[in-house]
Short mmCIF file of C-alpha atoms and ligand atoms in Angstrom, two decimals:
data_model
loop_
_atom_site.label_atom_id
_atom_site.label_comp_id
_atom_site.label_asym_id
_atom_site.label_seq_id
_atom_site.Cartn_x
_atom_site.Cartn_y
_atom_site.Cartn_z
CA MET P 1 134.71 -72.37 -12.68
CA LYS P 2 135.22 -75.51 -10.67
CA PHE P 3 136.34 -75.57 -7.03
CA ALA P 4 137.97 -78.36 -5.05
CA ILE P 5 137.01 -77.62 -1.43
CA ILE P 6 139.04 -79.25 1.33
CA ALA P 7 138.77 -79.07 5.12
CA ASP P 8 140.26 -80.54 8.27
CA ILE P 9 143.49 -81.89 6.84
CA HIS P 10 144.85 -82.15 10.40
CA GLY P 11 148.42 -83.02 9.48
CA ASN P 12 147.44 -86.24 7.70
CA LEU P 13 149.84 -86.20 4.74
CA GLU P 14 148.76 -89.57 3.32
CA ALA P 15 145.11 -88.50 3.16
CA PHE P 16 145.99 -85.04 1.87
CA ARG P 17 148.16 -86.36 -0.99
CA THR P 18 145.45 -88.83 -1.99
CA VAL P 19 142.84 -86.07 -2.04
CA LEU P 20 145.07 -83.78 -4.09
CA ALA P 21 145.79 -86.52 -6.63
CA ASP P 22 142.08 -87.22 -7.04
CA ALA P 23 141.21 -83.52 -7.19
CA GLU P 24 143.75 -82.94 -9.93
CA GLN P 25 141.91 -85.47 -12.10
CA GLN P 26 138.67 -83.51 -11.64
CA LYS P 27 140.44 -80.51 -13.21
CA PRO P 28 139.32 -77.80 -10.79
CA THR P 29 140.11 -74.19 -11.70
CA HIS P 30 140.55 -73.30 -8.02
CA TYR P 31 141.24 -74.85 -4.62
CA VAL P 32 139.84 -73.64 -1.30
CA CYS P 33 140.72 -74.67 2.28
CA LEU P 34 138.32 -74.45 5.23
CA GLY P 35 140.92 -74.67 8.00
CA ASP P 36 142.40 -77.08 10.54
CA VAL P 37 145.44 -77.73 8.40
CA VAL P 38 147.26 -78.93 11.54
CA GLY P 39 146.50 -80.85 14.76
CA TYR P 40 145.97 -84.56 15.59
CA ASN P 41 148.17 -86.29 12.98
CA ALA P 42 151.93 -86.52 12.47
CA ASN P 43 152.70 -84.24 9.49
CA PRO P 44 151.48 -80.73 10.36
CA LYS P 45 154.54 -79.02 8.87
CA GLU P 46 154.37 -80.88 5.57
CA CYS P 47 150.63 -80.28 5.16
CA LEU P 48 151.03 -76.61 6.03
CA ASP P 49 153.83 -76.34 3.49
CA ILE P 50 151.63 -77.74 0.74
CA VAL P 51 148.71 -75.42 1.55
CA ARG P 52 151.01 -72.40 1.64
CA ASN P 53 152.65 -73.33 -1.65
CA MET P 54 149.24 -73.74 -3.27
CA ASP P 55 148.53 -70.13 -2.31
CA ILE P 56 144.78 -70.72 -1.97
CA PRO P 57 142.03 -69.02 0.05
CA CYS P 58 142.12 -70.50 3.56
CA VAL P 59 140.23 -69.69 6.76
CA LYS P 60 141.29 -70.39 10.35
CA GLY P 61 140.24 -73.55 12.18
CA ASN P 62 140.21 -74.03 15.94
CA HIS P 63 143.32 -76.24 15.81
CA ASP P 64 145.09 -73.67 13.64
CA GLU P 65 144.30 -71.21 16.42
CA TYR P 66 145.29 -73.44 19.37
CA CYS P 67 148.52 -74.55 17.67
CA SER P 68 149.55 -71.01 16.81
CA THR P 69 149.02 -69.47 20.28
CA ASP P 70 150.31 -70.37 23.76
CA ASP P 71 146.85 -70.33 25.30
CA HIS P 72 146.14 -72.72 28.16
CA LEU P 73 144.38 -75.92 27.19
CA GLU P 74 142.22 -76.44 30.27
CA GLY P 75 138.94 -78.16 29.60
CA PHE P 76 140.36 -79.79 26.50
CA ASN P 77 140.00 -83.44 25.66
CA PRO P 78 143.39 -84.83 26.88
CA ASN P 79 144.21 -86.44 23.50
CA ALA P 80 143.48 -83.21 21.63
CA ALA P 81 145.53 -81.20 24.15
CA GLU P 82 148.47 -83.53 23.78
CA ALA P 83 148.30 -83.24 19.99
CA VAL P 84 148.14 -79.44 20.23
CA ARG P 85 151.24 -79.32 22.47
CA TRP P 86 153.11 -81.68 20.18
CA THR P 87 152.12 -79.67 17.07
CA ARG P 88 153.15 -76.36 18.66
CA ALA P 89 156.63 -77.79 19.13
CA GLN P 90 156.85 -78.92 15.48
CA LEU P 91 156.03 -75.55 13.92
CA SER P 92 158.40 -72.60 13.51
CA ASN P 93 157.44 -69.15 14.81
CA GLU P 94 156.98 -68.03 11.23
CA GLU P 95 154.60 -70.94 10.51
CA ARG P 96 152.64 -70.23 13.65
CA GLN P 97 152.41 -66.56 12.67
CA TRP P 98 150.99 -67.57 9.27
CA LEU P 99 148.29 -69.62 11.01
CA ARG P 100 147.56 -66.81 13.47
CA ASP P 101 147.01 -64.40 10.59
CA LEU P 102 144.27 -66.49 8.97
CA LYS P 103 140.80 -64.92 8.88
CA TYR P 104 137.67 -66.59 10.27
CA THR P 105 135.54 -66.15 7.16
CA LYS P 106 136.21 -65.32 3.53
CA LEU P 107 134.25 -64.56 0.40
CA VAL P 108 135.48 -66.65 -2.55
CA HIS P 109 133.96 -66.05 -6.02
CA ASN P 110 130.21 -66.20 -5.21
CA PHE P 111 130.32 -68.19 -1.95
CA THR P 112 131.44 -67.91 1.68
CA ILE P 113 133.86 -70.15 3.56
CA VAL P 114 134.11 -70.61 7.34
CA HIS P 115 135.50 -73.32 9.60
CA ALA P 116 132.72 -73.66 12.18
CA THR P 117 129.67 -71.34 12.09
CA LEU P 118 128.73 -67.97 10.61
CA ASP P 119 126.86 -66.63 13.66
CA ALA P 120 130.01 -66.72 15.85
CA PRO P 121 132.94 -68.09 13.80
CA GLN P 122 135.49 -67.51 16.60
CA ARG P 123 133.49 -69.53 19.15
CA TRP P 124 133.89 -72.84 17.33
CA GLY P 125 130.32 -74.10 17.73
CA TYR P 126 129.40 -77.37 16.03
CA VAL P 127 126.71 -77.55 13.35
CA PHE P 128 125.42 -81.10 13.58
CA ASP P 129 121.70 -80.37 13.27
CA LYS P 130 119.04 -78.12 11.72
CA LEU P 131 118.82 -75.94 14.82
CA ALA P 132 122.49 -75.02 14.71
CA ALA P 133 122.34 -74.54 10.94
CA ALA P 134 119.30 -72.26 11.37
CA ALA P 135 121.39 -69.99 13.64
CA SER P 136 124.05 -69.65 10.97
CA PHE P 137 121.80 -68.93 7.94
CA PRO P 138 120.82 -65.34 8.89
CA TYR P 139 124.52 -64.40 8.69
CA GLN P 140 124.99 -66.00 5.29
CA ASN P 141 124.93 -63.35 2.54
CA THR P 142 125.72 -65.72 -0.31
CA GLN P 143 123.64 -68.58 -1.66
CA LEU P 144 126.34 -71.08 -0.76
CA CYS P 145 128.57 -71.40 2.27
CA PHE P 146 130.99 -74.25 2.88
CA PHE P 147 132.14 -75.25 6.36
CA GLY P 148 134.05 -77.97 8.22
CA HIS P 149 134.82 -78.57 11.93
CA THR P 150 132.41 -81.46 12.66
CA HIS P 151 134.23 -83.78 10.20
CA VAL P 152 130.76 -85.02 9.18
CA PRO P 153 129.69 -84.27 5.59
CA VAL P 154 126.10 -83.03 5.74
CA ALA P 155 124.31 -80.43 3.61
CA PHE P 156 121.74 -78.03 5.11
CA MET P 157 119.36 -76.04 2.93
CA ARG P 158 116.90 -73.29 3.68
CA ASP P 159 113.84 -72.09 1.79
CA THR P 160 110.90 -71.59 4.15
CA VAL P 161 112.32 -74.13 6.60
CA VAL P 162 115.77 -75.61 7.24
CA ARG P 163 116.42 -79.18 6.16
CA GLY P 164 119.57 -81.26 6.26
CA GLY P 165 121.02 -84.63 5.42
CA THR P 166 123.84 -86.64 3.99
CA TYR P 167 124.62 -86.27 0.30
CA SER P 168 126.81 -87.58 -2.49
CA LYS P 169 125.98 -85.39 -5.48
CA PHE P 170 123.21 -82.85 -6.01
CA LYS P 171 122.16 -79.94 -8.17
CA ILE P 172 121.84 -76.52 -6.58
CA ASP P 173 118.30 -75.13 -6.55
CA PRO P 174 118.52 -71.36 -7.21
CA ALA P 175 115.59 -70.76 -4.82
CA LYS P 176 117.46 -72.21 -1.82
CA LYS P 177 120.39 -71.28 0.40
CA TYR P 178 122.93 -73.97 1.27
CA PHE P 179 125.28 -74.49 4.22
CA ILE P 180 127.45 -77.43 3.26
CA ASN P 181 129.91 -79.44 5.32
CA VAL P 182 132.56 -80.93 3.02
CA GLY P 183 133.74 -83.64 5.46
CA ALA P 184 137.32 -84.10 6.64
CA VAL P 185 140.44 -84.93 4.67
CA GLY P 186 142.51 -86.08 7.61
CA GLN P 187 140.18 -87.44 10.30
CA PRO P 188 136.69 -88.47 9.09
CA ARG P 189 134.12 -88.96 11.90
CA ASP P 190 131.03 -90.27 10.11
CA ASN P 191 131.94 -93.93 10.64
CA ASN P 192 133.52 -93.96 7.19
CA PRO P 193 137.33 -93.88 7.28
CA LYS P 194 137.68 -92.64 3.68
CA ALA P 195 139.08 -89.13 3.20
CA ALA P 196 136.45 -86.60 2.10
CA TYR P 197 136.34 -83.40 0.07
CA VAL P 198 133.96 -81.62 -2.31
CA ILE P 199 133.97 -80.55 -5.94
CA TYR P 200 131.74 -77.54 -6.54
CA ASP P 201 131.12 -77.05 -10.26
CA ALA P 202 129.85 -73.47 -10.49
CA ASP P 203 128.99 -73.76 -14.21
CA ALA P 204 126.97 -76.99 -13.89
CA GLY P 205 125.58 -75.91 -10.50
CA THR P 206 126.50 -79.19 -8.80
CA ILE P 207 128.04 -80.24 -5.51
CA GLU P 208 129.81 -83.58 -5.34
CA LEU P 209 131.20 -85.23 -2.23
CA ARG P 210 134.15 -87.48 -3.01
CA ARG P 211 135.41 -90.23 -0.68
CA LEU P 212 138.78 -91.88 -1.06
CA GLU P 213 140.67 -94.76 0.40
CA TYR P 214 144.19 -93.84 1.42
CA ASP P 215 147.17 -95.38 3.19
CA ILE P 216 145.80 -95.32 6.75
CA ALA P 217 148.44 -97.78 8.00
CA SER P 218 151.28 -95.37 7.17
CA ALA P 219 149.52 -92.44 8.83
CA GLN P 220 148.98 -94.59 11.94
CA LYS P 221 152.60 -95.70 12.00
CA LYS P 222 153.78 -92.10 12.03
CA ILE P 223 151.35 -91.16 14.82
CA ARG P 224 152.73 -93.98 16.97
CA ALA P 225 156.35 -93.18 16.09
CA ALA P 226 155.78 -89.54 17.07
CA GLY P 227 154.49 -90.64 20.49
CA LEU P 228 151.08 -89.07 19.87
CA PRO P 229 148.10 -90.67 21.71
CA GLU P 230 147.23 -94.19 20.48
CA ARG P 231 143.55 -93.19 20.20
CA LEU P 232 144.49 -90.78 17.37
CA ALA P 233 145.91 -93.67 15.35
CA GLU P 234 142.99 -96.02 16.11
CA ARG P 235 140.26 -93.58 15.18
CA LEU P 236 141.51 -93.22 11.58
CA GLU P 237 140.60 -96.78 10.65
CA VAL P 238 137.09 -96.56 12.05
CA GLY P 239 136.33 -93.02 10.95
CA ARG P 240 135.27 -91.77 14.38
ZN1 ZN I 301 138.94 -80.27 12.67
#
């Protein structure tokens, strides 16, 4: 079995289509989505449509939650809040209900998927370092868990201690547990503007991070035309 694992699409249709075209060439047997299908960029409806039509395992991201409820957005970054309000208005009640019904974690084949952390998935903590990863590992009952949320592709592993770092392709060591961030399709934040996703080849025991150039200019144009904050357009070309 071979899995294409995607996260943080965030309504970026150009990036999403590019990732799907590349993934198709890798001939995965399954697709998996780690949440945040919507929020920030200008095509939440279209991206949601694609994910729903694919009928794939998907967990809930924080933006999926914010955009599908009417909760107050106090304490939010103003750009994020504006994008959430805009996205709420784009989605139908039925679409918002679908997002609301997503689960926080899921078991897929022999691995776990979650948007943010396993110790408190509904609190949306950020795993940027070993300390945060170490808090998640005790709740991980499978050898592998894939997550998103930080938009920074880093792999953490635990044997006697927890280690972590960037990666491109590696072989899974059966003696270790892995907590792997697959990067973001629609809004990379590791100073690399290329869209990111992962191919997990369960038969070969390998994890491969793939990075792709896509039509950033078109995505930016749509953000500006929609009246979304300028910062959301700018950040795409710097990957921050
Ligand atoms: Zn996100």
